[in-house]
mmCIF file with all atom_site columns, C-alpha atoms in Angstrom:
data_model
loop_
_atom_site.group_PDB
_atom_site.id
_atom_site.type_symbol
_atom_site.label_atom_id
_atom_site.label_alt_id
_atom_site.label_comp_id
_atom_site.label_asym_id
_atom_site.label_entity_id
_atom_site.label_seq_id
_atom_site.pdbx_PDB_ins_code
_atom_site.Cartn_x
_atom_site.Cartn_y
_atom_site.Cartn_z
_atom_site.occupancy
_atom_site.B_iso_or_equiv
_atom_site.pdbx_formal_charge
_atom_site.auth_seq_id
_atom_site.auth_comp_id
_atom_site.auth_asym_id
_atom_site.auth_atom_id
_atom_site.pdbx_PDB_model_num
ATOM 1   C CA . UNK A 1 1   ? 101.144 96.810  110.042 1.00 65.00 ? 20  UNK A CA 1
ATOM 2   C CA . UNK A 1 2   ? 100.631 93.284  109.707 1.00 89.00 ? 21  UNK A CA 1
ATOM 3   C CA . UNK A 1 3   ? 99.835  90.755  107.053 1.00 93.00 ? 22  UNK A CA 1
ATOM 4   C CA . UNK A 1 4   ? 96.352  91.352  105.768 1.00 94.00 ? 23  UNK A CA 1
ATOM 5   C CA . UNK A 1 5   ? 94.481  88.323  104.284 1.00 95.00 ? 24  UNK A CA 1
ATOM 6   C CA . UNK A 1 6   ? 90.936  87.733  102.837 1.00 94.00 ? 25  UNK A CA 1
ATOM 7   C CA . UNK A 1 7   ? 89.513  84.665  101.389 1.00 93.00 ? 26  UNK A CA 1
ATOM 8   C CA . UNK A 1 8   ? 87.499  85.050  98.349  1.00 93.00 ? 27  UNK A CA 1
ATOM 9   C CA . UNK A 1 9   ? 85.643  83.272  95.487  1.00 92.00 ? 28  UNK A CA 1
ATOM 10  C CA . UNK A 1 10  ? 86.412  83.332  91.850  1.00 92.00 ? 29  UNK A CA 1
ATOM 11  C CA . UNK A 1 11  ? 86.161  82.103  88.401  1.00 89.00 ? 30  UNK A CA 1
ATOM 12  C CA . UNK A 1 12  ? 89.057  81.036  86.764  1.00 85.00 ? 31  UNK A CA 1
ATOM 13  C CA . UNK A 1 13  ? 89.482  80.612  82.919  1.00 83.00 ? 32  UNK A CA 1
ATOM 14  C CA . UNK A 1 14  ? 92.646  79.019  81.713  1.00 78.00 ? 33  UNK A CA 1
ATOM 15  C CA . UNK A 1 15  ? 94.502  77.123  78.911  1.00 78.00 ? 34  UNK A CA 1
ATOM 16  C CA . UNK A 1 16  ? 98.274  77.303  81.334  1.00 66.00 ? 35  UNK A CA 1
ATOM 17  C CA . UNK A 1 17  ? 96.780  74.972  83.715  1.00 68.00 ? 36  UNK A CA 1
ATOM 18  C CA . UNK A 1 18  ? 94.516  71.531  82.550  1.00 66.00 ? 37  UNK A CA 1
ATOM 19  C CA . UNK A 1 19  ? 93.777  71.260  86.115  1.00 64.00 ? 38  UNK A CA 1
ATOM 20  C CA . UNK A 1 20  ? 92.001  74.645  86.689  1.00 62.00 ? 39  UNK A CA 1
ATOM 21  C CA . UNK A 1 21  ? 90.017  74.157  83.883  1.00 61.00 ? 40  UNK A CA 1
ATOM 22  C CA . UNK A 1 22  ? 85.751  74.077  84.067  1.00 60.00 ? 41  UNK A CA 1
ATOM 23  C CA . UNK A 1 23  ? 86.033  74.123  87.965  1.00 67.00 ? 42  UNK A CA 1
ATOM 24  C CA . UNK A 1 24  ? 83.774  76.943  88.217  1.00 73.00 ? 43  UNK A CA 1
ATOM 25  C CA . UNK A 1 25  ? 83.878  79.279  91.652  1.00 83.00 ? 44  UNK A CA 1
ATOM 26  C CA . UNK A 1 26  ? 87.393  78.018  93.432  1.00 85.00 ? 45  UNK A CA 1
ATOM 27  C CA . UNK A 1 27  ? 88.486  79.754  96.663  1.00 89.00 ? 46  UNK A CA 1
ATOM 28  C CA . UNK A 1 28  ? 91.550  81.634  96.549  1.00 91.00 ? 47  UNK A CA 1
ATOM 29  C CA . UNK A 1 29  ? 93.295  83.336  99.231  1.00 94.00 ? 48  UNK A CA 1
ATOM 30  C CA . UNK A 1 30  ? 93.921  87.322  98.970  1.00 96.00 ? 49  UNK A CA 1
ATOM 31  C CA . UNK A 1 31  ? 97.741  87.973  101.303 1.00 96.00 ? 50  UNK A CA 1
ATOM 32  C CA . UNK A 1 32  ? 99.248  91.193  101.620 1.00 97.00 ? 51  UNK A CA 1
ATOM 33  C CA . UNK A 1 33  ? 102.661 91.521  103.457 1.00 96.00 ? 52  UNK A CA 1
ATOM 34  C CA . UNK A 1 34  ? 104.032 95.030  103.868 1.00 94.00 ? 53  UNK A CA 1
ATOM 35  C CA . UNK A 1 35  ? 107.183 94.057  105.796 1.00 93.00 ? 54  UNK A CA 1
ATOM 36  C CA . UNK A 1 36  ? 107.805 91.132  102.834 1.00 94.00 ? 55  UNK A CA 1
ATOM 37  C CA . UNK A 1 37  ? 106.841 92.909  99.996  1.00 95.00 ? 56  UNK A CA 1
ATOM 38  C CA . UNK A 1 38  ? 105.395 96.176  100.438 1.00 94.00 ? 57  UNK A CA 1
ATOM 39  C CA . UNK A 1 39  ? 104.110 96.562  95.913  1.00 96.00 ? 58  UNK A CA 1
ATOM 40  C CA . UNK A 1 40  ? 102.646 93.456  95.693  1.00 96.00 ? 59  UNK A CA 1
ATOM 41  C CA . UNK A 1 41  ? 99.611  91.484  96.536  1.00 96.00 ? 60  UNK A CA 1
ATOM 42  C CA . UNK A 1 42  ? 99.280  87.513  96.119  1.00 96.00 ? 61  UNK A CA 1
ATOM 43  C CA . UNK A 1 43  ? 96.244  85.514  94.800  1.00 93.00 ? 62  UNK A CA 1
ATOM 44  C CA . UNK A 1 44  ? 96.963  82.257  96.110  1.00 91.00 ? 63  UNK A CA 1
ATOM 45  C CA . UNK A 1 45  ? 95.125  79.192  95.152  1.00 80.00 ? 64  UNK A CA 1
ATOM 46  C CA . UNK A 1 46  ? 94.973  76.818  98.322  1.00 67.00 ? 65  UNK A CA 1
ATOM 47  C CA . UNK A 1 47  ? 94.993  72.859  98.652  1.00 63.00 ? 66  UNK A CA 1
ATOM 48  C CA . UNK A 1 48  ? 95.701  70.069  96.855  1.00 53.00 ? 67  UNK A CA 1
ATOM 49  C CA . UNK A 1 49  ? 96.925  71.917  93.401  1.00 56.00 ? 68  UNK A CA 1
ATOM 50  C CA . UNK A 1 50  ? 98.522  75.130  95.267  1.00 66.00 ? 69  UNK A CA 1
ATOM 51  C CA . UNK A 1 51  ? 98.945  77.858  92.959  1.00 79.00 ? 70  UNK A CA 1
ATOM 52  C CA . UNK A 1 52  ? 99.599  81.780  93.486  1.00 87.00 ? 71  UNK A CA 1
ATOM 53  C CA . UNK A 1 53  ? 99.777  84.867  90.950  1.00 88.00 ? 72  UNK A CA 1
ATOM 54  C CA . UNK A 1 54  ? 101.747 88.066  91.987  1.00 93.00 ? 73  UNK A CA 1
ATOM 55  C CA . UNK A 1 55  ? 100.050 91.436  91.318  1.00 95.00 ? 74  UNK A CA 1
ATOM 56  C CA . UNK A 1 56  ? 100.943 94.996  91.563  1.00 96.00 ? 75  UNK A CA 1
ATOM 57  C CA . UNK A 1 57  ? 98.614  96.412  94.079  1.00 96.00 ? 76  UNK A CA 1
ATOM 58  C CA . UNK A 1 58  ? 98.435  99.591  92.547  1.00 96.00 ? 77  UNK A CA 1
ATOM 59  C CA . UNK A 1 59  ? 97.790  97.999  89.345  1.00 97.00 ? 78  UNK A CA 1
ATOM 60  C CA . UNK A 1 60  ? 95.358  95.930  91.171  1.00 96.00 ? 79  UNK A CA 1
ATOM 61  C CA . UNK A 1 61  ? 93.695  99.493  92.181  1.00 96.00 ? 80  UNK A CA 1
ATOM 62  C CA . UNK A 1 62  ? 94.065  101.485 88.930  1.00 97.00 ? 81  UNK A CA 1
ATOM 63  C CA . UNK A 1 63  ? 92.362  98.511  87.284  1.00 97.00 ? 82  UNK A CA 1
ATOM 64  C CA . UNK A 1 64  ? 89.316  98.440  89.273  1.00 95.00 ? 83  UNK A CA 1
ATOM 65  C CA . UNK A 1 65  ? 88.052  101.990 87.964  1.00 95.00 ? 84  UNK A CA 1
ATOM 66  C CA . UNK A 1 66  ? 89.495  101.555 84.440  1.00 96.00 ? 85  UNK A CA 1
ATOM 67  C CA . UNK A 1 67  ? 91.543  98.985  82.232  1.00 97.00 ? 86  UNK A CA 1
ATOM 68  C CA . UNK A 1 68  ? 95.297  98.861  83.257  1.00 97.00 ? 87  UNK A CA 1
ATOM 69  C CA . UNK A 1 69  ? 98.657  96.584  81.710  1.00 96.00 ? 88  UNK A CA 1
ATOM 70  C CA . UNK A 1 70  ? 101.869 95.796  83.057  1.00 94.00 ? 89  UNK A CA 1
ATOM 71  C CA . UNK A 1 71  ? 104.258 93.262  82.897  1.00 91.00 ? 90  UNK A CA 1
ATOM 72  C CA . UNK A 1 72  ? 101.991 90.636  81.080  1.00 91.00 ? 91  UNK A CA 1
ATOM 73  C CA . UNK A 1 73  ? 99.108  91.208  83.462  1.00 95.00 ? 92  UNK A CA 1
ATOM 74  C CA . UNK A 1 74  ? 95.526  93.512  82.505  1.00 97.00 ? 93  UNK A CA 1
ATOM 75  C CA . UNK A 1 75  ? 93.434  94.758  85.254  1.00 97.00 ? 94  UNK A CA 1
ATOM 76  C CA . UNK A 1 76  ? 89.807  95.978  84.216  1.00 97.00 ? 95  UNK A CA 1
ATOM 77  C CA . UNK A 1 77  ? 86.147  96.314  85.700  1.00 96.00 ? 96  UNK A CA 1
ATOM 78  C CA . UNK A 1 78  ? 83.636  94.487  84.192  1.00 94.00 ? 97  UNK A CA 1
ATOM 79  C CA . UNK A 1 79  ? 80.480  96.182  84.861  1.00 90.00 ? 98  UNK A CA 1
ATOM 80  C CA . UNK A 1 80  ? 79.452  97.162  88.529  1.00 89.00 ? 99  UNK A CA 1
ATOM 81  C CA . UNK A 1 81  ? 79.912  94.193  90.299  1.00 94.00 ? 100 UNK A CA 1
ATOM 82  C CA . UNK A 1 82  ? 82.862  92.350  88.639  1.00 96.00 ? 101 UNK A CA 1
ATOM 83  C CA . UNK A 1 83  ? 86.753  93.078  88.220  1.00 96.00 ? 102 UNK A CA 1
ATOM 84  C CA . UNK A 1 84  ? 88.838  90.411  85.882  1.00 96.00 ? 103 UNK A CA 1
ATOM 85  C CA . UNK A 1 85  ? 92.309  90.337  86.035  1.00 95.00 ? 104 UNK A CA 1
ATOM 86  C CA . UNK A 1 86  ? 94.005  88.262  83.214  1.00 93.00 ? 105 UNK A CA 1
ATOM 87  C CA . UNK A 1 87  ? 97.683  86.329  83.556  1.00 89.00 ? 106 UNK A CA 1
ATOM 88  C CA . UNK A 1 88  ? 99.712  86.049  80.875  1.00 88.00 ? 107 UNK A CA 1
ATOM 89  C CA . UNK A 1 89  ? 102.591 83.612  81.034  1.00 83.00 ? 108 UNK A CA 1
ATOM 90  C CA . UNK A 1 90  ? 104.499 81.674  78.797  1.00 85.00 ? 109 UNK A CA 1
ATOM 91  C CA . UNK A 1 91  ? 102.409 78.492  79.224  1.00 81.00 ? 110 UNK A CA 1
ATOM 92  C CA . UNK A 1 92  ? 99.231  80.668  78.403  1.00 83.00 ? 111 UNK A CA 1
ATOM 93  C CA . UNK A 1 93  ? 96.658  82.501  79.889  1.00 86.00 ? 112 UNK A CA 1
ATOM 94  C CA . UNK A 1 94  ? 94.451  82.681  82.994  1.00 85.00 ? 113 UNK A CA 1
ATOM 95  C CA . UNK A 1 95  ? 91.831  84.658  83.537  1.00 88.00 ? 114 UNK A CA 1
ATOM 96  C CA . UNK A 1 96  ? 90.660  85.546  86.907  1.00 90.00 ? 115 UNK A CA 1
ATOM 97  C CA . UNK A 1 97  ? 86.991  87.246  87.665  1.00 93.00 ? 116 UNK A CA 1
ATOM 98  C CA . UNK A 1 98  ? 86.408  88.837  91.421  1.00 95.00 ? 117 UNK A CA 1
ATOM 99  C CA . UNK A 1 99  ? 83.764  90.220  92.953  1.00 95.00 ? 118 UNK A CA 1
ATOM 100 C CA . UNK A 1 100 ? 84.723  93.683  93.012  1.00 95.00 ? 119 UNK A CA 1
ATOM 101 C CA . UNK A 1 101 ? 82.939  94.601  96.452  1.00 95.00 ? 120 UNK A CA 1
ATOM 102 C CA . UNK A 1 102 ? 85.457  91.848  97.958  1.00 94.00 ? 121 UNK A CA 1
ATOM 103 C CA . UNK A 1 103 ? 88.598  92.700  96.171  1.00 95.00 ? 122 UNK A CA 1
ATOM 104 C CA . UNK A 1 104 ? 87.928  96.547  96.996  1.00 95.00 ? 123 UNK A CA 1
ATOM 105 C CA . UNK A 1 105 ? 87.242  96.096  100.559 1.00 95.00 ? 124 UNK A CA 1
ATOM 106 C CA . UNK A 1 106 ? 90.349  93.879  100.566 1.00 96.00 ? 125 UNK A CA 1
ATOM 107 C CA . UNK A 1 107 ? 92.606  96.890  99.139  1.00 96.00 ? 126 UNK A CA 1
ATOM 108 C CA . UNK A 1 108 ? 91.319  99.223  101.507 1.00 95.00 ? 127 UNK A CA 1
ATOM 109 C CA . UNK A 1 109 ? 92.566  96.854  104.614 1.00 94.00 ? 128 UNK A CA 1
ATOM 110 C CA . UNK A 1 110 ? 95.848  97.495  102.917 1.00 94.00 ? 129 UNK A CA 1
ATOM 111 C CA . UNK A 1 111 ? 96.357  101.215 103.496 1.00 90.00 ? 130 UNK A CA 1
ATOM 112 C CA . UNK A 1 112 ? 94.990  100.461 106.891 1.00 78.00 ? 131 UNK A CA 1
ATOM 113 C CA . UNK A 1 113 ? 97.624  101.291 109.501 1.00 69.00 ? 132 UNK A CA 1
ATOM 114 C CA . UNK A 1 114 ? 96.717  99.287  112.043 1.00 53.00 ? 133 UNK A CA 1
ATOM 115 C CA . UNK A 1 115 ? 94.199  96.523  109.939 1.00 46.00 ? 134 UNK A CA 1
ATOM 116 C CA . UNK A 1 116 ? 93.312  93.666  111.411 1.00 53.00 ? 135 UNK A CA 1
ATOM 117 C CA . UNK A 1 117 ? 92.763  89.968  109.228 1.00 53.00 ? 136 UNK A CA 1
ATOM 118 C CA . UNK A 1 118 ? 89.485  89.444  108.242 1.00 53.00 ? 137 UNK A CA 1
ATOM 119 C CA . UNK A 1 119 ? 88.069  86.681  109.835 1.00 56.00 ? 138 UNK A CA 1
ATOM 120 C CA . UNK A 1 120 ? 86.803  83.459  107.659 1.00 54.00 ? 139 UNK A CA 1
#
């Protein structure tokens, strides 16, 4: 299988990062590597302030349908057309809000056997 990655566009609200703050919609890059790391799926912020959160992808999944924790990190849907996943860390919190048609699409390319990148 190889590495599966999807560009996407979110909302980020923060007080760990001054510099993510009141951006509105920033791109962020969705990887998933089953030979690196088979459990988890990055959210990678790309360019000039490179930043990337590591998730669970089956807490990714569990949260889309119904709120999940673990580890500092809450999954949940927010209505039919949004998921939010919030950070926790010790220099505070960022929350994250997806589309949850793109994130869902996304996880199914991941139990693909033989997926193919998405194209930007």
């Amino acid at each position: 299988m190889c590495v599966i990655e999807q560009y996407a566009r979110v909302h980020i609200v923060t007080d760990a990062d001054p510099l993510l703050e009141n951006r509105g919609a920033v791109p962020v890059v969705l990887r998933y590597d089953p030979e690196a790391d088979p459990r988890h799926v990055r959210v990678g912020l790309p360019g000039a302030m490179p930043r990337e959160w590591v998730i669970e992808r089956d807490l990714l999944e569990r949260g889309l349908t119904a709120p999940e924790e673990q580890a500092g990190i809450r999954v949940w849907p927010c209505g039919r057309v949004q998921a939010v996943v919030e950070f926790h860390t010790p220099q505070g919190v960022s929350v994250v809000e997806f589309e949850m048609k793109t994130l869902s699409r996304f996880l199914r390319l991941t139990h693909v056997p033989t997926a193919q990148p998405v194209p930007h």
